[in-house]
Coordinates of C-alpha atoms in Angstrom, one line a residue:
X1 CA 27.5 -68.6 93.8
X2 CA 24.0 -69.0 92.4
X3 CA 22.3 -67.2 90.4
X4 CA 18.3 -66.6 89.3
X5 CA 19.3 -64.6 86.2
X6 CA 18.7 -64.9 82.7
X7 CA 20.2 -63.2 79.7
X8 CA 19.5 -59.7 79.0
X9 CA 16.5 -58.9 77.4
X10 CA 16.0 -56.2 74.6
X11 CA 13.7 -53.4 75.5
X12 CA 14.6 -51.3 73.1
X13 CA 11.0 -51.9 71.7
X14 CA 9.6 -49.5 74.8
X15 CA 12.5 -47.1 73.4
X16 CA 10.8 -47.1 70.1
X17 CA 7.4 -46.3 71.9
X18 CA 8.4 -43.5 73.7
X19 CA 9.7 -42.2 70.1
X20 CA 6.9 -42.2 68.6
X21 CA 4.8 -40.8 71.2
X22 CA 7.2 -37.6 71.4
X23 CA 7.2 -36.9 68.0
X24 CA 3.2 -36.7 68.2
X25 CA 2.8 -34.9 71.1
X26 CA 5.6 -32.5 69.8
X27 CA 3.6 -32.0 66.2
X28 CA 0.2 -31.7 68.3
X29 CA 1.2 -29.1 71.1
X30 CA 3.2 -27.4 68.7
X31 CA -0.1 -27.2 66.5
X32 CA -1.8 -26.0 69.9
X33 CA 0.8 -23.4 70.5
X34 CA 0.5 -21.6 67.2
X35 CA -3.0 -21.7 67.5
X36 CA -3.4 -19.8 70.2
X37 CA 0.1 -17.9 70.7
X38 CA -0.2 -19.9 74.9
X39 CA 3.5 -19.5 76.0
X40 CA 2.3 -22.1 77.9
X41 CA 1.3 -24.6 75.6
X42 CA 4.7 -23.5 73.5
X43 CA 6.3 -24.4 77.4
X44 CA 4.6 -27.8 77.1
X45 CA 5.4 -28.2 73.8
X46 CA 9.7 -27.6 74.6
X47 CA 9.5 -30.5 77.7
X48 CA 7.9 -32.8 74.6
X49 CA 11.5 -32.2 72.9
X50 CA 13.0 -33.2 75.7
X51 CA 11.2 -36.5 75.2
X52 CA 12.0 -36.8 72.6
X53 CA 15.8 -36.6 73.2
X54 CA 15.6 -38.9 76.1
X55 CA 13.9 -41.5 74.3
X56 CA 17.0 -41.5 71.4
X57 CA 19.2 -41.7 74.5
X58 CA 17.2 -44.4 76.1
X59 CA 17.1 -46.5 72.9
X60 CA 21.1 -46.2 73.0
X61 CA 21.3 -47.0 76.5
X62 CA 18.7 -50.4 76.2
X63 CA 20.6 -51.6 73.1
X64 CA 23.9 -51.2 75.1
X65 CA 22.5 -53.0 78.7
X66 CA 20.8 -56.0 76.5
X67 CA 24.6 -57.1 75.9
X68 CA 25.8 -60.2 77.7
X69 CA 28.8 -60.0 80.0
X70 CA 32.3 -60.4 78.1
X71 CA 35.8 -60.2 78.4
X72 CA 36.4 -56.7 79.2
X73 CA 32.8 -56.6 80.9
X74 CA 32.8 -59.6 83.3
X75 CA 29.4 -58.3 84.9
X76 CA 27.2 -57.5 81.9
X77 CA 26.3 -53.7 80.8
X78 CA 23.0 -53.0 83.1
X79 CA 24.7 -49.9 84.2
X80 CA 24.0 -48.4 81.0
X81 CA 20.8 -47.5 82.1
X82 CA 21.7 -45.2 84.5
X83 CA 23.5 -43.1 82.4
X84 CA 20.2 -42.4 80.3
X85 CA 18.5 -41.7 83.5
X86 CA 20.7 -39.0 84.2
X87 CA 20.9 -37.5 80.1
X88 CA 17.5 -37.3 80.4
X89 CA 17.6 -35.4 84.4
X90 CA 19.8 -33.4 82.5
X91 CA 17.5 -32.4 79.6
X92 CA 15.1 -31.7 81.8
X93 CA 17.1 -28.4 83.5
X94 CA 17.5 -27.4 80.1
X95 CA 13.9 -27.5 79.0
X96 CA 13.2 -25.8 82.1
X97 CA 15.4 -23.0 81.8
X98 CA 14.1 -22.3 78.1
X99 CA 10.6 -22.2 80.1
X100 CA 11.4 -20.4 82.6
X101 CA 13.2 -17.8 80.1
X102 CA 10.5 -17.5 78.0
X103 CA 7.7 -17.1 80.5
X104 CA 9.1 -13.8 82.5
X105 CA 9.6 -12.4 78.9
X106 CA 5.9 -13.1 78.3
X107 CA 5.0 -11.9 81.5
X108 CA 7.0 -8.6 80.9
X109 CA 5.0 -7.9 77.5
X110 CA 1.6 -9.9 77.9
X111 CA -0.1 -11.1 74.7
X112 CA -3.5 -12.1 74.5
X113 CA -4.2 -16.1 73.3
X114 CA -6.7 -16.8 70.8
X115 CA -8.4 -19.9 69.6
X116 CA -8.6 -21.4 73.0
X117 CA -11.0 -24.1 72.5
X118 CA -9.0 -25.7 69.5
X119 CA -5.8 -25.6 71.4
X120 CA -7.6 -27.2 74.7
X121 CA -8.4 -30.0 72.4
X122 CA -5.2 -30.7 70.9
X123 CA -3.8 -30.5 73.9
X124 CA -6.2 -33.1 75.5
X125 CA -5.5 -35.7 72.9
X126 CA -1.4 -35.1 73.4
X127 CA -2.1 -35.6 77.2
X128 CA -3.9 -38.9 76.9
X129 CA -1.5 -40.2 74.0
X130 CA 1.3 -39.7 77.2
X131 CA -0.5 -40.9 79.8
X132 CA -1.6 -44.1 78.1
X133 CA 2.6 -44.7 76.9
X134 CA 3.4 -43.3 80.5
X135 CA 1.5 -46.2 81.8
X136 CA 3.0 -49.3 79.3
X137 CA 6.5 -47.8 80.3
X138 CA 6.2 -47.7 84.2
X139 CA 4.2 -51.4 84.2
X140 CA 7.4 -52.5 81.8
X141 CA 10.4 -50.4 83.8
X142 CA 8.9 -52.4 87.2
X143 CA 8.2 -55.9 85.5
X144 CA 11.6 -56.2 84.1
X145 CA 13.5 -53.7 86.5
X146 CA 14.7 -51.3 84.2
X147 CA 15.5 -47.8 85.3
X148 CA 15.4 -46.3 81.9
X149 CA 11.9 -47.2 80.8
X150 CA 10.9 -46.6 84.7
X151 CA 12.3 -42.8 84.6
X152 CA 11.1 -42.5 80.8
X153 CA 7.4 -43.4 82.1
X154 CA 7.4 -41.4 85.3
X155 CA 8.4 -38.5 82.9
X156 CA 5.9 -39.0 80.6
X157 CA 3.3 -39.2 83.4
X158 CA 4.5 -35.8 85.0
X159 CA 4.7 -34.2 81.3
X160 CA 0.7 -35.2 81.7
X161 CA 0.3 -33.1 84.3
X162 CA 2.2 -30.6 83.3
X163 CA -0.2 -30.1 80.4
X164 CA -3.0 -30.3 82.8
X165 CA -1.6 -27.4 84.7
X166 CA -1.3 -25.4 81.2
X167 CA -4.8 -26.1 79.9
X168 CA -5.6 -25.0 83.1
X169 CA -4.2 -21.6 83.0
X170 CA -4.9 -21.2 79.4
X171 CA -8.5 -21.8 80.3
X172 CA -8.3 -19.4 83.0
X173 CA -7.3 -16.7 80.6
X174 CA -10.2 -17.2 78.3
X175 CA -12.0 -16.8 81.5
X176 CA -11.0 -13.7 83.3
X177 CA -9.3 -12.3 80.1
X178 CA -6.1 -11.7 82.1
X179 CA -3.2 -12.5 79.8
X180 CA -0.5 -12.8 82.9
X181 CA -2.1 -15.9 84.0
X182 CA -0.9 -17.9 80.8
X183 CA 3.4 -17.3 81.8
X184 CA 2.3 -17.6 85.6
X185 CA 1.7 -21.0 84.6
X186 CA 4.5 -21.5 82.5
X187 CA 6.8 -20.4 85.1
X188 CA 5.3 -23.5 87.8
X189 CA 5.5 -25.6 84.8
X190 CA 9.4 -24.9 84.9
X191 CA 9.6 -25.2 88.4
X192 CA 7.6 -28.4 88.6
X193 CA 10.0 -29.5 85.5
X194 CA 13.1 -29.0 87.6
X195 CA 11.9 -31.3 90.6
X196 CA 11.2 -34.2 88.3
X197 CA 15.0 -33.3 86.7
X198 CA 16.1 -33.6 90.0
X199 CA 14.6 -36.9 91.5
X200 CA 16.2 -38.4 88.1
X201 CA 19.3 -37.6 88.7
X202 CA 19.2 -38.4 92.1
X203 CA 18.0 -41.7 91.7
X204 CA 20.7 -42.4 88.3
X205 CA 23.6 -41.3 90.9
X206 CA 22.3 -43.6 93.7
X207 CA 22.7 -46.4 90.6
X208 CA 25.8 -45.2 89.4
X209 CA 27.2 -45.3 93.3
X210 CA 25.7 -49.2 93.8
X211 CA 23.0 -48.1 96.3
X212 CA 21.7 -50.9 98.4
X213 CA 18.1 -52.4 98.0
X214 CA 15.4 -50.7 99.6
X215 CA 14.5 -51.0 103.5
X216 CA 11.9 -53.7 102.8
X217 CA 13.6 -55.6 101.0
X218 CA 16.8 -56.2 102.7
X219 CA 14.8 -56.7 105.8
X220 CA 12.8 -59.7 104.2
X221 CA 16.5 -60.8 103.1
X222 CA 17.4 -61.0 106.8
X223 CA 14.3 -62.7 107.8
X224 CA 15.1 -65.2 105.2
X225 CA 19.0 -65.6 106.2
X226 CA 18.0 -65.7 109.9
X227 CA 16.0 -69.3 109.2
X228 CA 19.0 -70.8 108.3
X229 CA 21.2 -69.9 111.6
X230 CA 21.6 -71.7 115.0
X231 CA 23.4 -72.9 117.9
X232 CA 26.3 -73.7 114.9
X233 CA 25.7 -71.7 112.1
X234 CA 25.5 -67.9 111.9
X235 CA 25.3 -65.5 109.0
X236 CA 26.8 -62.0 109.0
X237 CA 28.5 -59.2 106.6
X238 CA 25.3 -59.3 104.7
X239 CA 25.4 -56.7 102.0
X240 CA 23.4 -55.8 99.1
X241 CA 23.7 -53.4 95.9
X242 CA 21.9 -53.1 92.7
X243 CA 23.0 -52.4 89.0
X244 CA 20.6 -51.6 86.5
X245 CA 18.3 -54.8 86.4
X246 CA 20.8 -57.0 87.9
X247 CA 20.6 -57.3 91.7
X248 CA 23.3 -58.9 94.4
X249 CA 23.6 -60.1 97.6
X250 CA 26.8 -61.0 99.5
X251 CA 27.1 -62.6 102.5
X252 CA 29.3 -64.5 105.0
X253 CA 28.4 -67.7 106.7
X254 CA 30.0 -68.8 109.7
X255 CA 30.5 -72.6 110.4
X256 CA 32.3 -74.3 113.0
X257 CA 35.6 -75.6 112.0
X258 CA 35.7 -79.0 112.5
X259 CA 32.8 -79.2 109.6
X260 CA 33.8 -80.6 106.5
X261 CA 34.5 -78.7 103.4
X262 CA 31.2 -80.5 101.9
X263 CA 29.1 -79.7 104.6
X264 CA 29.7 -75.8 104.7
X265 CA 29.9 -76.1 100.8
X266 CA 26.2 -77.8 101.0
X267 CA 24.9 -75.3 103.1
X268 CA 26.3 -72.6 101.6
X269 CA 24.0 -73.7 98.5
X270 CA 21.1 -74.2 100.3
X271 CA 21.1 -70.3 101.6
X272 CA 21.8 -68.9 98.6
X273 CA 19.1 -70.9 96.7
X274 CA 17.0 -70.1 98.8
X275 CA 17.8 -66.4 98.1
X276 CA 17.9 -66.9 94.1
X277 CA 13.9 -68.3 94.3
X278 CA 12.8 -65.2 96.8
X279 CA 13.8 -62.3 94.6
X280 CA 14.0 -62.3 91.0
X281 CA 17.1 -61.4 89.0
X282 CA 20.0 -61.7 91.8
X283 CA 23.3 -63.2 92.1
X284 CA 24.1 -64.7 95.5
X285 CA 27.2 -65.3 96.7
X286 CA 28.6 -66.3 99.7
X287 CA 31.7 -67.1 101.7
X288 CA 32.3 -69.7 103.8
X289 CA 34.1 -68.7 107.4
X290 CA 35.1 -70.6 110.8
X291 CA 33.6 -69.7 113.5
X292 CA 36.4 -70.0 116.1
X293 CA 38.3 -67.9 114.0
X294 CA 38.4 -63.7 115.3
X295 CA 39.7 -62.9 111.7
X296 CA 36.5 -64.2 110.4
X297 CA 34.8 -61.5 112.3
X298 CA 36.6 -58.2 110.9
X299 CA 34.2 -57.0 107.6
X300 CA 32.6 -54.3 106.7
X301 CA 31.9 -51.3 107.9
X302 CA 28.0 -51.5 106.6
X303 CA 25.9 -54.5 106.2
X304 CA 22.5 -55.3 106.8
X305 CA 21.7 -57.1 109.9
X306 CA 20.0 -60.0 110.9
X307 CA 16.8 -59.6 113.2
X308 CA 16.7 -61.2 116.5
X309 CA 15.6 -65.1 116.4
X310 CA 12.6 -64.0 119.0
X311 CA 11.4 -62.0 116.1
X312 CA 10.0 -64.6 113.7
X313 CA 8.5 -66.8 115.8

């Protein structure tokens, strides 16, 4: 087995971020919402909460992945991450319900906003505080593969256009002076909500379940494994799964018999080497098989397979 790991690292600073950011936002579209009575910007204000709560959860779930593997854990605690992912999916629905709830209410009695223009500008500066943290988070979630900061940024960045959408329609009130507009607004805003709930749990599920790498990359992996095949040596029951920031790749490599067990051994090293220095943070490992041998040939179900040799030339 090789390995291009290295120990966990501790993001829980990016937690701490994310923290601080919601509790802003919160006080500043709060301060926006009683202002001007918007029961959208009191909509934009509730997903802020949920933020909030999925920051405390990602902090929880960083401090637990950053543990090293131990006796009762052989493969570490990435998967920890996942579970935030979904907390916060989960959060989401809720804030959106309140939303949703609270916008047909305002819709059924309409109430005129006031004080637009000092609401707009709170607003603004809660928007850009996001979408500047949004940004850290999603450059940090893809640098050192970490679902929770990447879901924590990507909801940031659509709680930035969520408050686009409201200063939108709260603008459009103080325009035409027609108070439904302001829940018609809040009601997409819960809608929207609920897609972004969705895609996270969707994607925390496909972690929990050990998806396989994307498309791309396992087809670069077979590209790679196809180099090291030949009139003696082939490569099959290639398989690949992910876990948190930890990524693995399995594989079978079929030698001829008469080889010695050095020589398989050797190039059995070589391949997955060659693996470990072409994507970051992966375990390779690999099983050595004979080639005259039909038992060697009875796997899996699933793998990825290896283009033709015609292909890379």
């Amino acid at each position: 087995m090789t390995t291009s790991t290295s120990a966990p690292r501790n993001l829980t600073r990016f937690a701490w971020l994310s923290i601080a950011t919601a509790v802003a936002t919160i006080a500043l579209k709060t301060g926006a919402w009683y202002i001007t009575g918007s029961v959208g910007l009191l909509s934009d204000a509730a997903e802020s909460v949920v933020n909030l709560v999925a920051a405390f959860v990602a902090l929880v779930a960083l401090h637990v992945a950053a543990r090293p593997a131990d006796k009762s854990h052989h493969f570490g605690h990435s998967k920890a991450e996942y579970f935030s992912a979904a907390v916060e999916g989960m959060m989401i629905f809720v804030a959106a319900v309140f939303i949703i709830v609270t916008a047909v209410e305002r819709l059924l009695n309409p109430v005129a906003i006031d004080n637009v223009g000092i609401g707009l500008v709170i607003s603004v500066v809660a928007a850009v505080l996001n979408g500047v943290v949004a940004v850290v988070l999603i450059r940090a979630g893809r640098r050192y593969r970490s679902s929770t900061l990447t879901a924590d940024g990507r909801h940031l960045m659509t709680d930035v256009w969520t408050t686009g959408g409201v200063l939108i329609g709260v603008a459009l009130v103080a325009l035409t002076q027609w108070p439904p507009l302001d829940p018609i607004v809040a009601l997409l805003v819960g809608v929207n909500i609920i897609v972004t709930g969705w895609k996270l749990l969707s994607q925390s599920i496909d972690g929990l379940m050990d998806a396989s790498w994307p498309k791309e990359e396992n087809a670069e992996l077979a590209r790679l494994m196809r180099r090291f095949t030949g009139d003696d040596v082939d490569i099959h029951a290639l398989r690949t799964r992910e876990s948190g920031h930890q990524r693995y790749v399995d594989f079978h490599l079929l030698v001829p018999g008469r080889w010695t067990v050095a020589d398989a051994h050797d190039l059995c090293e070589e391949v997955e080497q060659a693996v470990a220095e072409a994507f970051e943070g992966v375990i390779v490992t690999g099983h050595i098989e004979p080639s005259e041998d039909p038992r060697a040939y009875s796997d899996y179900d699933a793998e990825v397979a290896l283009p033709p040799h015609d292909e890379l030339a």
